[in-house]
PDB file of C-alpha atoms in Angstrom:
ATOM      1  CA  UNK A   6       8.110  10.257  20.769  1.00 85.00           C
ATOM      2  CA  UNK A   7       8.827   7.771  18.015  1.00 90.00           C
ATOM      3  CA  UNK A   8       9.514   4.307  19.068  1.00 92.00           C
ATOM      4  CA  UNK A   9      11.140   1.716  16.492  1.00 95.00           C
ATOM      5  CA  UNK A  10      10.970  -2.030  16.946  1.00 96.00           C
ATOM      6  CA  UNK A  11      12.528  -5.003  15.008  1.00 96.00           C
ATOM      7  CA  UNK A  12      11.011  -8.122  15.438  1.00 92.00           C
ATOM      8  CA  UNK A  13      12.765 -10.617  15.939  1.00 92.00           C
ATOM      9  CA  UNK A  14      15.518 -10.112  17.976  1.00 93.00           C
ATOM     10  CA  UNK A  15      17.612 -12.928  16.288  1.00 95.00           C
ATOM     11  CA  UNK A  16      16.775 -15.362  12.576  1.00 94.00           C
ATOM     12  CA  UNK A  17      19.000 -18.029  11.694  1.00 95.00           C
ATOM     13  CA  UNK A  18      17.981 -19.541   8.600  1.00 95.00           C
ATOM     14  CA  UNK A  19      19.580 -22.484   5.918  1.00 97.00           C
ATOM     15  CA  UNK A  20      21.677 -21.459   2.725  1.00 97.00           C
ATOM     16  CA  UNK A  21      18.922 -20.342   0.034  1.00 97.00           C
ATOM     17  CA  UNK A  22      16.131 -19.515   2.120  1.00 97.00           C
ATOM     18  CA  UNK A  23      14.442 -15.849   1.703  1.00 96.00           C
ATOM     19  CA  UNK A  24      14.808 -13.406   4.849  1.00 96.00           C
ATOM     20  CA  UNK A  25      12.275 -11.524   5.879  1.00 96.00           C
ATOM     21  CA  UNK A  26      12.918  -9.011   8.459  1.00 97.00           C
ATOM     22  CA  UNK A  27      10.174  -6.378  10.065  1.00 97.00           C
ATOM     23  CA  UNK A  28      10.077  -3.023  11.272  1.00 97.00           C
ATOM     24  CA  UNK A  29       7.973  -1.148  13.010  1.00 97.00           C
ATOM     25  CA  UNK A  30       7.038   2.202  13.968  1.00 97.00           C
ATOM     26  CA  UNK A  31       4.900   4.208  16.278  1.00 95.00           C
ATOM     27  CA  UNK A  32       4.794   7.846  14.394  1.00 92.00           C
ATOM     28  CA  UNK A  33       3.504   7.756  11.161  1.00 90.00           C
ATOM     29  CA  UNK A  34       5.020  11.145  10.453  1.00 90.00           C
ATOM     30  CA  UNK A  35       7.862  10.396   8.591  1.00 90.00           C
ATOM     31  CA  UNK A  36      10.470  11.574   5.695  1.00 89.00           C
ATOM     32  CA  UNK A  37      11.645   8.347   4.666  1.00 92.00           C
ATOM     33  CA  UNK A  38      13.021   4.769   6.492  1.00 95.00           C
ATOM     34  CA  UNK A  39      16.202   3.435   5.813  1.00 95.00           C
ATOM     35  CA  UNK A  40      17.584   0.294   5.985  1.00 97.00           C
ATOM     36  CA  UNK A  41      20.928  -0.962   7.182  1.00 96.00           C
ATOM     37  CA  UNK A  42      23.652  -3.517   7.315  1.00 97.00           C
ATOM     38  CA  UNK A  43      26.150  -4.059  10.623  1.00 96.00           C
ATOM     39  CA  UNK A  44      29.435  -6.252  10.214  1.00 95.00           C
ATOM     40  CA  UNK A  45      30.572  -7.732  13.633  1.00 91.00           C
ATOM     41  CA  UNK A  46      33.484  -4.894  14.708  1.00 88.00           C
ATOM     42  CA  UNK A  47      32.189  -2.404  11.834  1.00 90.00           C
ATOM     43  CA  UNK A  48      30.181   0.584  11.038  1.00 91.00           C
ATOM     44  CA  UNK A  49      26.596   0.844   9.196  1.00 94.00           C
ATOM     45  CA  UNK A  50      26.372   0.179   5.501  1.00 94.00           C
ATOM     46  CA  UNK A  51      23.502   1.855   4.146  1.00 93.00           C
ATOM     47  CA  UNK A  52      21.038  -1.136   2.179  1.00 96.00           C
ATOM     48  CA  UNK A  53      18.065   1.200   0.637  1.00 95.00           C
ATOM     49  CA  UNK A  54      16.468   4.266   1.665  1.00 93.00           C
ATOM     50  CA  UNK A  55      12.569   4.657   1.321  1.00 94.00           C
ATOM     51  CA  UNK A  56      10.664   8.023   0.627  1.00 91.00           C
ATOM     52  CA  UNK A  57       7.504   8.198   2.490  1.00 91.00           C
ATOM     53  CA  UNK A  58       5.695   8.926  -0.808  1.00 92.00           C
ATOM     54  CA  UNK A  59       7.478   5.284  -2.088  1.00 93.00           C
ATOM     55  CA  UNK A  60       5.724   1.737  -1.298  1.00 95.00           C
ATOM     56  CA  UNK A  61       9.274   0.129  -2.269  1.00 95.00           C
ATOM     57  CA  UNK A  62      12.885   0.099  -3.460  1.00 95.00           C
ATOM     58  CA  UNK A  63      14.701  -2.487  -4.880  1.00 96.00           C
ATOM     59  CA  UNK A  64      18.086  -3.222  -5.192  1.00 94.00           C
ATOM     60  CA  UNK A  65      19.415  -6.095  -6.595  1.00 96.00           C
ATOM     61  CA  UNK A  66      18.118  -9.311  -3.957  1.00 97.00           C
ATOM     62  CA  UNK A  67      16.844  -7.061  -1.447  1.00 97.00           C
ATOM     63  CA  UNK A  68      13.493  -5.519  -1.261  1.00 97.00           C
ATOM     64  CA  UNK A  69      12.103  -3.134   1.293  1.00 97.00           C
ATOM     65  CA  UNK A  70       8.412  -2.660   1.637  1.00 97.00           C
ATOM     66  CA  UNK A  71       6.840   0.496   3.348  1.00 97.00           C
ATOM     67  CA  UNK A  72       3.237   1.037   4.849  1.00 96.00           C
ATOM     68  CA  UNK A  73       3.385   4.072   6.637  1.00 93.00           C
ATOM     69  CA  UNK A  74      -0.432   4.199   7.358  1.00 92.00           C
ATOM     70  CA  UNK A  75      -0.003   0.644   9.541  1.00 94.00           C
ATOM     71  CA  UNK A  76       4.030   1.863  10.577  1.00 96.00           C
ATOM     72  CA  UNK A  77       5.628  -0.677   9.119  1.00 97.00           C
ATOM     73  CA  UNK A  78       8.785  -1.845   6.559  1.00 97.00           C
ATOM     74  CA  UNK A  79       9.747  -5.277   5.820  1.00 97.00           C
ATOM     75  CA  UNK A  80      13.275  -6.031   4.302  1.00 97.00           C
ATOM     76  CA  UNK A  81      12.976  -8.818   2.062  1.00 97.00           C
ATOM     77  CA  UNK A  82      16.412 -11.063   1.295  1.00 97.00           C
ATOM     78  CA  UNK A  83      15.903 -13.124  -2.162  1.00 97.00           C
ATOM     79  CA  UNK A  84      18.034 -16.784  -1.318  1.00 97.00           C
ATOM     80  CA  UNK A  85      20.060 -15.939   1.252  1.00 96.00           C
ATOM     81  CA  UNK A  86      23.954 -16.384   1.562  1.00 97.00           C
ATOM     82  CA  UNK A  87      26.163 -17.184   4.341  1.00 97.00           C
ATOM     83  CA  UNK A  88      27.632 -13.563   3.463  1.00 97.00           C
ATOM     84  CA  UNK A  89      24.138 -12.115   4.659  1.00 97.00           C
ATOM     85  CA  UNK A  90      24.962 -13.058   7.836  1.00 97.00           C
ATOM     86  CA  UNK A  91      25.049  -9.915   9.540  1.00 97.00           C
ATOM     87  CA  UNK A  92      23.072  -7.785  11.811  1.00 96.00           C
ATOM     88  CA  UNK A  93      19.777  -5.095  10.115  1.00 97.00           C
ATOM     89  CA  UNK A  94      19.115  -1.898  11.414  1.00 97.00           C
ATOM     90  CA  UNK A  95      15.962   0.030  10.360  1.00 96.00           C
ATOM     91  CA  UNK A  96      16.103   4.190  10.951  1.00 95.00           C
ATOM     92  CA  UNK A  97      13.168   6.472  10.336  1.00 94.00           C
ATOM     93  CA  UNK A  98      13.425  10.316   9.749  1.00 89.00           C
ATOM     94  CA  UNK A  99      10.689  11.992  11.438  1.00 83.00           C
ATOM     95  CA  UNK A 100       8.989  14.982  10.010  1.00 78.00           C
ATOM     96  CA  UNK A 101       9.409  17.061  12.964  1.00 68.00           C
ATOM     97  CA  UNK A 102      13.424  16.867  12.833  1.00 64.00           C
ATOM     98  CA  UNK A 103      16.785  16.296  11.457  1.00 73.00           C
ATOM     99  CA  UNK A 104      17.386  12.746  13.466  1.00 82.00           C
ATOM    100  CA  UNK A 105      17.295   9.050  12.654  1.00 87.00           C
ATOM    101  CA  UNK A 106      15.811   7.039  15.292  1.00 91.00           C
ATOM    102  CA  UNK A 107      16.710   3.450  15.435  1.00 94.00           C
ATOM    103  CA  UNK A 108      15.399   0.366  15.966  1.00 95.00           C
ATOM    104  CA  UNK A 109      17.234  -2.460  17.897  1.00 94.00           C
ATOM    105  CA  UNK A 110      18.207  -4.570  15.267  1.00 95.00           C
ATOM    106  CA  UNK A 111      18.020  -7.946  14.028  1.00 96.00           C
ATOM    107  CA  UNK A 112      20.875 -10.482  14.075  1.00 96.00           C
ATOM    108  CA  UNK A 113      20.858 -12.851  11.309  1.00 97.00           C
ATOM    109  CA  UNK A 114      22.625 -15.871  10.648  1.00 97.00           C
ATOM    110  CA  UNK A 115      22.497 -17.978   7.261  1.00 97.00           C
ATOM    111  CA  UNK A 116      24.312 -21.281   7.734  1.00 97.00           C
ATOM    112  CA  UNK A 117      25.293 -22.921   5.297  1.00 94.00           C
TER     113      UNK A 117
ATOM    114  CA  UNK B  29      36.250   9.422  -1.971  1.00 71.00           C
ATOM    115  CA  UNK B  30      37.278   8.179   1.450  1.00 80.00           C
ATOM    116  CA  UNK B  31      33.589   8.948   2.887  1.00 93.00           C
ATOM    117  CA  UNK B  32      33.214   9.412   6.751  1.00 96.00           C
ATOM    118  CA  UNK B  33      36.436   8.850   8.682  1.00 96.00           C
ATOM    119  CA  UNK B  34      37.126   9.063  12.293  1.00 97.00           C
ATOM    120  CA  UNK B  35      40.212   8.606  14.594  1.00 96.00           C
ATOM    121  CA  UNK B  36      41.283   7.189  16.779  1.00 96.00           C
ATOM    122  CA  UNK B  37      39.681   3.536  15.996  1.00 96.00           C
ATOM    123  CA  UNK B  38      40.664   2.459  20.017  1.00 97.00           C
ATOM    124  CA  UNK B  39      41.301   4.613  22.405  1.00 96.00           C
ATOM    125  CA  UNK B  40      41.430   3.458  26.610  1.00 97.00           C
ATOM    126  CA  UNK B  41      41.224   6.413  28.872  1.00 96.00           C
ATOM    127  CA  UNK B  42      41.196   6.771  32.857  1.00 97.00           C
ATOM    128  CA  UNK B  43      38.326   8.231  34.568  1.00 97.00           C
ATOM    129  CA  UNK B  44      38.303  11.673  34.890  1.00 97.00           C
ATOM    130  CA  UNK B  45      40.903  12.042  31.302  1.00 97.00           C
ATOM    131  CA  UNK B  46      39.867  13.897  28.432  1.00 96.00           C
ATOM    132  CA  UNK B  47      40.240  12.991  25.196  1.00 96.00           C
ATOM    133  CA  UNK B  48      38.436  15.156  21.597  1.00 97.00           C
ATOM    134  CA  UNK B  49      37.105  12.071  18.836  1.00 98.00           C
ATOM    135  CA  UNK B  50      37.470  13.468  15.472  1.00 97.00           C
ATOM    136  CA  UNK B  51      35.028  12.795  12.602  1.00 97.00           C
ATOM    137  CA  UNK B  52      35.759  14.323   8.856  1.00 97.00           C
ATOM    138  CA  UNK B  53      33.345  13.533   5.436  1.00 97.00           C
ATOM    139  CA  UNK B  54      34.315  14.214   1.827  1.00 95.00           C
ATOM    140  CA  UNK B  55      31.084  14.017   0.446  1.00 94.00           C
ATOM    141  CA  UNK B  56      30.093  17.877   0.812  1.00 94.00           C
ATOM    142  CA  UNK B  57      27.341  17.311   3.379  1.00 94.00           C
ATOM    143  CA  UNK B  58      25.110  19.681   5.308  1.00 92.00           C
ATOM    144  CA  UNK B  59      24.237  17.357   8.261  1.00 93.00           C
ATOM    145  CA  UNK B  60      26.619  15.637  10.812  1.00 95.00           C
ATOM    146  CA  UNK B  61      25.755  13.377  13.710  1.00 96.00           C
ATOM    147  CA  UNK B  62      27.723  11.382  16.271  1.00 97.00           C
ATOM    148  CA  UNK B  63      25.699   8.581  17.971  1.00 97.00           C
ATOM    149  CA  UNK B  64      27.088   5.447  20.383  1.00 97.00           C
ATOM    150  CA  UNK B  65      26.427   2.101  20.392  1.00 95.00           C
ATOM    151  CA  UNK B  66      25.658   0.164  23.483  1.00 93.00           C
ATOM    152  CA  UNK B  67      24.634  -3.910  23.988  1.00 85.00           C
ATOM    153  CA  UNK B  68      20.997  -3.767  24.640  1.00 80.00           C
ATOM    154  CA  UNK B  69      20.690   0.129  23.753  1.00 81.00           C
ATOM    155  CA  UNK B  70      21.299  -0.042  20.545  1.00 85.00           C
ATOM    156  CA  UNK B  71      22.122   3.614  18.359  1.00 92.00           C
ATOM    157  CA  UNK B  72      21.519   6.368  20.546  1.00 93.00           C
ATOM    158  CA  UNK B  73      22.105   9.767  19.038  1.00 93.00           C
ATOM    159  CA  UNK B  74      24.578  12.508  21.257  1.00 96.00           C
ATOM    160  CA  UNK B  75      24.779  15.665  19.248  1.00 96.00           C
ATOM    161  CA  UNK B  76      24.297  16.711  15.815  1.00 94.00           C
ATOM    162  CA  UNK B  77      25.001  19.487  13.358  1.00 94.00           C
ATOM    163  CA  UNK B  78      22.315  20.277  10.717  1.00 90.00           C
ATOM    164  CA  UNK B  79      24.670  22.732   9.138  1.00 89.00           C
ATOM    165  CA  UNK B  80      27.879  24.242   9.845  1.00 89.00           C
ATOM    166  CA  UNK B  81      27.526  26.554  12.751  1.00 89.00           C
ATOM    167  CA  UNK B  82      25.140  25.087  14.429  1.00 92.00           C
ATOM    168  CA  UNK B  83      24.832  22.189  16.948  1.00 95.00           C
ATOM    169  CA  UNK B  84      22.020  20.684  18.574  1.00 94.00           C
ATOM    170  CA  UNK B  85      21.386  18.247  21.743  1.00 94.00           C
ATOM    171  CA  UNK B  86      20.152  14.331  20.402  1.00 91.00           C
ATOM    172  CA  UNK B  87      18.850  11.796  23.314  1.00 90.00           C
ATOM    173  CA  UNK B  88      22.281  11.675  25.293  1.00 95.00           C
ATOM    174  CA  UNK B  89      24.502  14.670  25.838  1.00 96.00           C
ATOM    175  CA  UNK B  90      25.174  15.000  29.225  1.00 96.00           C
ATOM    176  CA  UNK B  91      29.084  14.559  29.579  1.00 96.00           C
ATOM    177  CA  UNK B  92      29.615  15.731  25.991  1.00 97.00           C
ATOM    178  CA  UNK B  93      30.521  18.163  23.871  1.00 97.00           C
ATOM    179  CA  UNK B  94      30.748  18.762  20.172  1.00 97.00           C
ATOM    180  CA  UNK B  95      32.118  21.387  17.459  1.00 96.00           C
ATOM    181  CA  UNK B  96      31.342  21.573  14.096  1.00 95.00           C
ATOM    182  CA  UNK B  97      34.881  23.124  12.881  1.00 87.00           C
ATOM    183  CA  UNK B  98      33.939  23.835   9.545  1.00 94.00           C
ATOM    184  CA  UNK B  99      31.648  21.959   6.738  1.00 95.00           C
ATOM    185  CA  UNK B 100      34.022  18.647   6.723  1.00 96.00           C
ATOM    186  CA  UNK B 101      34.300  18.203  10.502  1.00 97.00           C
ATOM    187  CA  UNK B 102      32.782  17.384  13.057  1.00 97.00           C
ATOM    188  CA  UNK B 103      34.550  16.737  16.809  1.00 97.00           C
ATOM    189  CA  UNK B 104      33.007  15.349  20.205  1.00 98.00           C
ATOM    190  CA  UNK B 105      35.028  15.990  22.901  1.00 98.00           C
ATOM    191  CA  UNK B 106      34.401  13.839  26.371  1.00 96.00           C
ATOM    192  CA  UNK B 107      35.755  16.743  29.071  1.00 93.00           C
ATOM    193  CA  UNK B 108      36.248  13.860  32.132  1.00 96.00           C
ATOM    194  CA  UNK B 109      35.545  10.081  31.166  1.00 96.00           C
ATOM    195  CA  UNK B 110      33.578   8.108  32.916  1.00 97.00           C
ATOM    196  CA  UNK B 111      33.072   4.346  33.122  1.00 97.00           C
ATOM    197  CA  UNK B 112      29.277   4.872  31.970  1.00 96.00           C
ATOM    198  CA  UNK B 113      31.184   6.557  28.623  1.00 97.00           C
ATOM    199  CA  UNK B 114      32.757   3.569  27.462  1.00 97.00           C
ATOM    200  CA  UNK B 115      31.147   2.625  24.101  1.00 97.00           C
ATOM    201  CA  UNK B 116      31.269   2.389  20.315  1.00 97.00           C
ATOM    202  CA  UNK B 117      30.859   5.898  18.553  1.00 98.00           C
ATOM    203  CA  UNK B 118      29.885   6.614  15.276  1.00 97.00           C
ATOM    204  CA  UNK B 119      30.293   9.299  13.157  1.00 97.00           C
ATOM    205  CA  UNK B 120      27.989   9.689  10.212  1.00 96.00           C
ATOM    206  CA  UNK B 121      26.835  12.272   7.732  1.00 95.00           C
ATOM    207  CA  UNK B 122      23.697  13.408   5.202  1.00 91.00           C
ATOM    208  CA  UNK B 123      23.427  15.858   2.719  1.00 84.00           C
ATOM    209  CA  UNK B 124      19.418  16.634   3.541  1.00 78.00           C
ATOM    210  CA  UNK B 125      16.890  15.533   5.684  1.00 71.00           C
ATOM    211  CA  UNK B 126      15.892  13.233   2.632  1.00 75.00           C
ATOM    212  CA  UNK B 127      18.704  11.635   1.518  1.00 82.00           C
ATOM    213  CA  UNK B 128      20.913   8.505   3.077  1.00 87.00           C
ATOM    214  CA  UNK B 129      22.752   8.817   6.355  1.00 90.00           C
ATOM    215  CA  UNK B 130      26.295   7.471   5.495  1.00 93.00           C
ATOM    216  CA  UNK B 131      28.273   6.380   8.829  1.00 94.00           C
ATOM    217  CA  UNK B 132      32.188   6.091  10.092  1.00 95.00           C
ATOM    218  CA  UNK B 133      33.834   3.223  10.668  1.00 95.00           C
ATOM    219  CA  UNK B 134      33.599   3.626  14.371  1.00 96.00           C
ATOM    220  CA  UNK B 135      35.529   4.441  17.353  1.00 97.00           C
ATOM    221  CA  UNK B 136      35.703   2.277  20.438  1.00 96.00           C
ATOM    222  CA  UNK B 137      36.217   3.492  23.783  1.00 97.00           C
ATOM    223  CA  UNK B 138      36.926   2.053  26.948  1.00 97.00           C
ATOM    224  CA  UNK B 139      37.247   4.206  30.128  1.00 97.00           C
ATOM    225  CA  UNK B 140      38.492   2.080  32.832  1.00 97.00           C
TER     226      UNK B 140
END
């Protein structure tokens, strides 16, 4: 069964400082990981999607890494804002089926 | 393009009342999924559609049931509420197995 984690739990960080945020995975077998955003009170906005044949995507000051031989993504945020703030979900698509499964999140706070 | 919508946005129920959660996309999609949100559970999927006519268990069914009316919506219907049901649901929606998972604005339900 796959298992995803996010380590850690909880980042604050100072105005301008880069965010790095880790995923991990247990099943190699995968379509594709995708990143996303969670507003206190809201739904999930999707950040960037990775195929399992890509090592990256970019989009604008994020960057998501994939290494799906050691089951891991890192998200990358380039000078964080206080906007950032939010909470990032990683999902991974397994080969097997149709269903994202989810890792626990990680709450970040930039302060100004 | 409204996306993924869902109604109601609150909704407080007694134990043992029914009540149907509605879920509609715009965007043409094959897939449909309705998941819930718990503190310290995280995104748990319930039931999804990979097409229209079909429906499959995800990690949590018990005490639910879905219908996919037709290609644009998707229902989940709680038959007798429980306490243990009370929760944030999303809605959400892909075109392929490939491509990004787009999600609802949530509903949140409290069964008292």
């Amino acid at each position: 069964k796959q298992e995803v984690t996010q380590i850690p739990a909880a980042l604050s960080v100072p105005e301008g400082e880069n965010l790095v945020l880790n995923c991990s995975f247990t099943d190699s077998a995968i379509y594709n990981l995708q990143w996303f955003r969670q507003d206190p009170g809201k739904g999930l906005t999707s950040l960037l999607l990775i195929q399992s044949s890509q090592r990256e995507q970019t989009s604008g000051r994020l960057n998501a890494s994939l290494d799906k031989s050691s089951g891991r993504s890192t998200l990358y945020i380039a000078a964080s804002q206080p906007g950032d703030s939010a909470t990032y979900l990683c999902a991974v698509i397994g080969t097997a089926g149709n269903k994202l499964t989810f890792g626990g999140g990680t709450r970040v706070l930039v302060k100004p | 393009n409204a996306g993924v919508t869902q109604t109601p946005k609150f909704q407080v129920l007694k134990t043992g009342q029914s009540m149907t959660l509605q879920c509609a996309q715009d965007m043409n999609h094959n897939s449909m999924y309705w998941y819930r949100q718990d503190p310290g559970m995280g995104l748990r999927l319930i039931y999804y559609s990979a097409s229209e006519g079909t429906t499959d268990k995800g990690e949590v069914p018990n005490g639910y049931n879905v219908s996919r009316l037709n290609k644009r919506e998707f229902s989940l219907r709680l038959e007798s509420a429980a306490p243990s049901q009370t929760s944030v649901y999303f809605c959400a929606s892909r075109s392929g197995s490939r491509e990004t998972q787009y999600f609802g604005p949530g509903t949140r339900l409290l069964v008292l």
